Amino acid sequence: PGRSVLTVRRRGLRVAAGIYVALIFLFLYLPIGILVLFSFNKSRLSTVWTGFTFDWYRELFSDYAIWLATSNSLIVGLASALISTIIGTMAAFALHRYSFRGKALFESLLQLPIVIPEIVMGVSLLAFFVLINMPLGIHTVTIAHVAFNISFVTVVVRARLYSFDTTLEEAAMDLGANRWQTFFRVTLPLIAPGVLAGFLIALTLSLDDFIIAFFTAGVGSTTLPMQVYSMMRFGVTPKVNALSTLILAVVIAIGVIGQFALRGKKERDPQADLAG
């Protein structure tokens, strides 16, 4: 009898835990599901379902302002992610491999953009650009995104370096490779998952950013989140839902590509990398 009561209690706890997890997922993803569903609604109202249509997507693809904002976001996102990945990877190596005066202060300052409110960073960057008389535009948005993306890339790459086996580098140099050959043929391939993860995080954060871009963008440099905000001021229509659905699809695609790429890197044999 005691075992049967214990079994019943365990089953009850499992059922309760399952219901709890289901409610959490419902709370998180139900609004997103509703947004995607109403992007195919015939009615202009987002509260009444009148039928299925692709008209809002057709209208979206013929909107020049949206395409301009999309191209601006892609330019800023790819450029800032690439620059941030290069600088962040070098910073991660410097912090992980070397000891120097002011290292603790440098590390603290590097992590500051992760915790500082975006509105503070946006205002400070705007004040800086005004101070040096730099006209606002795509270039200032890119610089602003690099400023906060470097911190995220550094944290991700440094975490990868903690599990890196330095004896592989020593073995390569013992076999005659110089420092550059060792870095490009041994070190970089082995930390590539961390570098790729940092690049994807930087790209996603850049595509998603609104507040900092709002303060640092000039005339003609509207990004996609800013365009969505300007459209929502006139009400949430299925066109806004369609645009949000496409943004969601792009972010999910980046995540899936990143997962497959990282999985492929993990499944590769490090000894095969060295042999190559």
CSV table of C-alpha atoms in Angstrom, one decimal:
chain,number,residue,atom,x,y,z
A,1,PRO,CA,0.0,0.0,0.0
A,2,GLY,CA,2.8,2.4,0.8
A,3,ARG,CA,4.4,1.9,-2.6
A,4,SER,CA,1.1,2.4,-4.4
A,5,VAL,CA,0.5,5.7,-2.5
A,6,LEU,CA,4.0,6.8,-3.4
A,7,THR,CA,3.5,5.9,-7.0
A,8,VAL,CA,0.2,7.8,-7.2
A,9,ARG,CA,1.9,10.9,-5.6
A,10,ARG,CA,4.8,10.7,-8.1
A,11,ARG,CA,2.3,10.5,-11.0
A,12,GLY,CA,0.3,13.4,-9.6
A,13,LEU,CA,3.5,15.5,-9.3
A,14,ARG,CA,4.4,14.6,-12.9
A,15,VAL,CA,1.0,15.6,-14.2
A,16,ALA,CA,1.1,18.9,-12.2
A,17,ALA,CA,4.6,19.6,-13.5
A,18,GLY,CA,3.4,18.9,-17.1
A,19,ILE,CA,0.4,21.2,-16.7
A,20,TYR,CA,2.7,23.9,-15.2
A,21,VAL,CA,5.1,23.7,-18.1
A,22,ALA,CA,2.3,23.7,-20.6
A,23,LEU,CA,0.8,26.9,-19.0
A,24,ILE,CA,4.2,28.6,-19.2
A,25,PHE,CA,4.6,27.8,-22.9
A,26,LEU,CA,1.0,28.8,-23.5
A,27,PHE,CA,1.7,32.2,-21.8
A,28,LEU,CA,4.9,32.7,-23.8
A,29,TYR,CA,3.8,31.6,-27.3
A,30,LEU,CA,0.1,32.1,-27.5
A,31,PRO,CA,0.4,35.8,-28.3
A,32,ILE,CA,2.9,35.0,-31.0
A,33,GLY,CA,0.6,32.4,-32.5
A,34,ILE,CA,-2.3,34.9,-32.5
A,35,LEU,CA,-0.1,37.5,-34.2
A,36,VAL,CA,0.9,35.0,-37.0
A,37,LEU,CA,-2.7,33.9,-37.4
A,38,PHE,CA,-4.1,37.4,-37.8
A,39,SER,CA,-1.5,38.3,-40.3
A,40,PHE,CA,-3.6,36.2,-42.7
A,41,ASN,CA,-6.9,37.9,-41.7
A,42,LYS,CA,-9.0,39.6,-44.4
A,43,SER,CA,-10.3,42.3,-42.1
A,44,ARG,CA,-8.2,45.3,-41.3
A,45,LEU,CA,-9.2,44.8,-37.6
A,46,SER,CA,-6.9,42.6,-35.6
A,47,THR,CA,-9.7,41.6,-33.3
A,48,VAL,CA,-12.2,40.0,-35.7
A,49,TRP,CA,-11.5,37.1,-38.0
A,50,THR,CA,-13.3,37.3,-41.3
A,51,GLY,CA,-11.3,34.9,-43.6
A,52,PHE,CA,-7.9,33.8,-44.9
A,53,THR,CA,-5.9,35.9,-47.3
A,54,PHE,CA,-2.3,36.6,-48.4
A,55,ASP,CA,-3.2,40.2,-49.4
A,56,TRP,CA,-1.3,41.8,-46.5
A,57,TYR,CA,1.9,40.0,-47.5
A,58,ARG,CA,1.4,41.2,-51.1
A,59,GLU,CA,0.9,44.7,-49.9
A,60,LEU,CA,4.0,44.4,-47.7
A,61,PHE,CA,6.2,43.3,-50.5
A,62,SER,CA,5.2,46.3,-52.6
A,63,ASP,CA,5.9,48.9,-49.9
A,64,TYR,CA,9.1,50.8,-50.7
A,65,ALA,CA,9.5,52.2,-47.2
A,66,ILE,CA,9.5,48.7,-45.6
A,67,TRP,CA,12.1,47.5,-48.1
A,68,LEU,CA,14.3,50.5,-47.5
A,69,ALA,CA,14.1,49.9,-43.7
A,70,THR,CA,14.8,46.2,-44.2
A,71,SER,CA,17.9,46.9,-46.3
A,72,ASN,CA,19.1,49.4,-43.7
A,73,SER,CA,18.6,46.8,-40.9
A,74,LEU,CA,20.5,44.2,-42.9
A,75,ILE,CA,23.4,46.5,-43.7
A,76,VAL,CA,23.7,47.6,-40.1
A,77,GLY,CA,23.2,44.1,-38.7
A,78,LEU,CA,25.7,42.4,-40.9
A,79,ALA,CA,28.3,45.1,-40.7
A,80,SER,CA,28.0,45.6,-36.9
A,81,ALA,CA,28.0,41.8,-36.3
A,82,LEU,CA,31.1,41.3,-38.4
A,83,ILE,CA,33.1,44.1,-36.8
A,84,SER,CA,31.9,43.2,-33.3
A,85,THR,CA,32.9,39.5,-33.8
A,86,ILE,CA,36.4,40.5,-34.9
A,87,ILE,CA,37.0,43.0,-32.0
A,88,GLY,CA,35.2,40.8,-29.5
A,89,THR,CA,37.2,37.7,-30.3
A,90,MET,CA,40.5,39.6,-30.0
A,91,ALA,CA,39.3,41.1,-26.7
A,92,ALA,CA,38.3,37.6,-25.4
A,93,PHE,CA,41.8,36.3,-26.3
A,94,ALA,CA,43.5,39.3,-24.5
A,95,LEU,CA,41.4,38.8,-21.3
A,96,HIS,CA,41.8,35.0,-21.3
A,97,ARG,CA,45.5,34.6,-22.3
A,98,TYR,CA,47.2,37.6,-20.8
A,99,SER,CA,47.6,39.5,-17.5
A,100,PHE,CA,48.2,43.3,-17.8
A,101,ARG,CA,47.8,46.4,-15.7
A,102,GLY,CA,44.1,47.5,-15.5
A,103,LYS,CA,42.7,44.2,-16.7
A,104,ALA,CA,40.0,44.1,-14.0
A,105,LEU,CA,38.9,47.7,-14.9
A,106,PHE,CA,39.0,46.9,-18.7
A,107,GLU,CA,36.9,43.8,-18.1
A,108,SER,CA,34.3,45.7,-16.0
A,109,LEU,CA,34.0,48.4,-18.6
A,110,LEU,CA,33.7,45.8,-21.3
A,111,GLN,CA,30.7,44.2,-19.6
A,112,LEU,CA,29.0,47.5,-18.8
A,113,PRO,CA,27.0,47.7,-22.0
A,114,ILE,CA,25.3,44.4,-21.1
A,115,VAL,CA,23.8,45.8,-17.9
A,116,ILE,CA,23.4,49.5,-18.7
A,117,PRO,CA,19.9,50.6,-19.8
A,118,GLU,CA,19.6,51.0,-23.6
A,119,ILE,CA,18.1,54.5,-23.3
A,120,VAL,CA,21.1,55.7,-21.3
A,121,MET,CA,23.4,54.2,-23.9
A,122,GLY,CA,21.4,55.7,-26.8
A,123,VAL,CA,21.4,59.2,-25.2
A,124,SER,CA,25.2,59.0,-24.4
A,125,LEU,CA,26.0,57.9,-28.0
A,126,LEU,CA,23.9,60.7,-29.5
A,127,ALA,CA,25.7,63.2,-27.2
A,128,PHE,CA,29.0,61.8,-28.4
A,129,PHE,CA,28.1,62.1,-32.1
A,130,VAL,CA,26.9,65.6,-31.6
A,131,LEU,CA,30.1,66.5,-29.7
A,132,ILE,CA,32.4,65.3,-32.5
A,133,ASN,CA,30.1,66.9,-35.1
A,134,MET,CA,29.4,63.6,-36.9
A,135,PRO,CA,26.2,63.7,-39.0
A,136,LEU,CA,23.7,60.9,-38.1
A,137,GLY,CA,23.0,58.1,-40.6
A,138,ILE,CA,23.6,54.4,-41.2
A,139,HIS,CA,27.2,54.7,-40.1
A,140,THR,CA,26.3,56.1,-36.7
A,141,VAL,CA,23.8,53.3,-36.1
A,142,THR,CA,26.4,50.8,-37.1
A,143,ILE,CA,29.0,52.3,-34.7
A,144,ALA,CA,26.4,52.3,-31.9
A,145,HIS,CA,25.5,48.7,-32.5
A,146,VAL,CA,29.2,47.7,-32.5
A,147,ALA,CA,29.6,49.5,-29.2
A,148,PHE,CA,27.2,47.2,-27.3
A,149,ASN,CA,27.6,44.0,-29.4
A,150,ILE,CA,31.3,43.7,-28.6
A,151,SER,CA,30.5,42.9,-25.0
A,152,PHE,CA,28.2,40.0,-25.9
A,153,VAL,CA,30.7,38.5,-28.4
A,154,THR,CA,33.5,38.8,-25.9
A,155,VAL,CA,31.5,36.9,-23.2
A,156,VAL,CA,30.5,34.1,-25.6
A,157,VAL,CA,34.0,33.6,-27.1
A,158,ARG,CA,35.6,33.8,-23.7
A,159,ALA,CA,33.3,31.1,-22.4
A,160,ARG,CA,34.5,28.9,-25.3
A,161,LEU,CA,38.1,29.6,-24.5
A,162,TYR,CA,37.7,28.3,-21.0
A,163,SER,CA,37.2,24.8,-22.3
A,164,PHE,CA,40.0,25.1,-25.0
A,165,ASP,CA,42.9,22.6,-24.7
A,166,THR,CA,46.1,24.6,-25.1
A,167,THR,CA,48.1,21.5,-25.5
A,168,LEU,CA,46.8,21.3,-29.1
A,169,GLU,CA,48.5,24.6,-29.8
A,170,GLU,CA,51.7,23.5,-28.2
A,171,ALA,CA,51.7,20.3,-30.3
A,172,ALA,CA,51.2,22.3,-33.5
A,173,MET,CA,54.1,24.6,-32.7
A,174,ASP,CA,56.3,21.6,-31.7
A,175,LEU,CA,55.6,20.2,-35.2
A,176,GLY,CA,56.9,23.4,-36.8
A,177,ALA,CA,53.9,25.7,-37.1
A,178,ASN,CA,54.3,29.4,-36.3
A,179,ARG,CA,51.9,31.4,-34.2
A,180,TRP,CA,49.7,32.5,-37.2
A,181,GLN,CA,49.6,29.0,-38.7
A,182,THR,CA,48.6,27.6,-35.2
A,183,PHE,CA,45.9,30.2,-34.8
A,184,PHE,CA,44.3,29.8,-38.2
A,185,ARG,CA,44.7,26.0,-38.5
A,186,VAL,CA,44.2,24.9,-34.9
A,187,THR,CA,42.8,27.6,-32.5
A,188,LEU,CA,40.3,29.2,-34.8
A,189,PRO,CA,38.6,26.0,-36.1
A,190,LEU,CA,38.2,24.7,-32.5
A,191,ILE,CA,36.7,27.9,-31.1
A,192,ALA,CA,34.6,28.5,-34.3
A,193,PRO,CA,31.4,27.5,-32.6
A,194,GLY,CA,31.8,30.2,-30.0
A,195,VAL,CA,32.8,32.8,-32.6
A,196,LEU,CA,29.8,31.8,-34.8
A,197,ALA,CA,27.5,32.0,-31.7
A,198,GLY,CA,28.8,35.5,-30.9
A,199,PHE,CA,28.2,36.6,-34.5
A,200,LEU,CA,24.6,35.3,-34.5
A,201,ILE,CA,23.9,36.9,-31.2
A,202,ALA,CA,25.3,40.2,-32.4
A,203,LEU,CA,23.3,40.0,-35.6
A,204,THR,CA,20.0,39.1,-33.8
A,205,LEU,CA,20.5,42.0,-31.3
A,206,SER,CA,21.2,44.4,-34.0
A,207,LEU,CA,18.2,43.4,-36.1
A,208,ASP,CA,16.0,43.6,-33.0
A,209,ASP,CA,17.3,47.0,-31.6
A,210,PHE,CA,15.0,50.0,-31.6
A,211,ILE,CA,15.9,52.3,-28.7
A,212,ILE,CA,19.6,52.9,-29.6
A,213,ALA,CA,18.8,53.1,-33.3
A,214,PHE,CA,16.1,55.6,-32.6
A,215,PHE,CA,18.6,58.0,-31.0
A,216,THR,CA,21.5,57.5,-33.4
A,217,ALA,CA,19.7,57.2,-36.8
A,218,GLY,CA,19.4,60.2,-39.2
A,219,VAL,CA,17.1,61.0,-42.1
A,220,GLY,CA,16.8,58.1,-44.5
A,221,SER,CA,18.4,55.6,-42.1
A,222,THR,CA,15.2,54.1,-40.6
A,223,THR,CA,15.7,50.5,-39.5
A,224,LEU,CA,13.0,47.8,-39.6
A,225,PRO,CA,12.0,48.1,-35.8
A,226,MET,CA,11.7,51.8,-36.2
A,227,GLN,CA,9.4,51.3,-39.3
A,228,VAL,CA,7.3,48.8,-37.3
A,229,TYR,CA,6.9,51.4,-34.6
A,230,SER,CA,5.9,54.1,-37.0
A,231,MET,CA,3.3,51.8,-38.5
A,232,MET,CA,1.8,50.9,-35.1
A,233,ARG,CA,1.2,54.5,-34.2
A,234,PHE,CA,-1.8,54.3,-36.7
A,235,GLY,CA,-3.0,51.0,-35.1
A,236,VAL,CA,-2.1,47.4,-35.3
A,237,THR,CA,-3.3,46.1,-38.7
A,238,PRO,CA,-2.7,42.7,-40.4
A,239,LYS,CA,0.1,44.5,-42.4
A,240,VAL,CA,2.0,45.1,-39.1
A,241,ASN,CA,1.3,41.5,-38.1
A,242,ALA,CA,2.6,40.2,-41.5
A,243,LEU,CA,5.8,42.3,-41.1
A,244,SER,CA,6.2,41.0,-37.5
A,245,THR,CA,5.7,37.4,-38.7
A,246,LEU,CA,8.4,37.8,-41.3
A,247,ILE,CA,10.8,39.3,-38.7
A,248,LEU,CA,10.0,36.3,-36.5
A,249,ALA,CA,10.7,33.9,-39.3
A,250,VAL,CA,14.1,35.5,-40.0
A,251,VAL,CA,15.1,35.3,-36.3
A,252,ILE,CA,14.0,31.6,-36.1
A,253,ALA,CA,15.9,30.9,-39.3
A,254,ILE,CA,19.1,32.4,-37.9
A,255,GLY,CA,18.7,30.4,-34.7
A,256,VAL,CA,18.1,27.1,-36.7
A,257,ILE,CA,21.1,27.8,-39.0
A,258,GLY,CA,23.2,28.6,-35.9
A,259,GLN,CA,22.2,25.3,-34.2
A,260,PHE,CA,23.0,23.2,-37.2
A,261,ALA,CA,26.3,24.9,-37.7
A,262,LEU,CA,27.3,24.5,-34.1
A,263,ARG,CA,26.2,20.9,-34.1
A,264,GLY,CA,28.2,20.2,-37.2
A,265,LYS,CA,31.3,21.8,-35.6
A,266,LYS,CA,30.8,19.7,-32.4
A,267,GLU,CA,30.4,16.5,-34.3
A,268,ARG,CA,33.7,17.1,-36.2
A,269,ASP,CA,36.7,15.3,-34.7
A,270,PRO,CA,39.3,17.9,-33.5
A,271,GLN,CA,42.0,15.4,-34.5
A,272,ALA,CA,40.7,15.5,-38.0
A,273,ASP,CA,41.0,19.3,-37.9
A,274,LEU,CA,44.6,19.0,-36.8
A,275,ALA,CA,45.3,16.4,-39.5
A,276,GLY,CA,43.9,18.8,-42.2
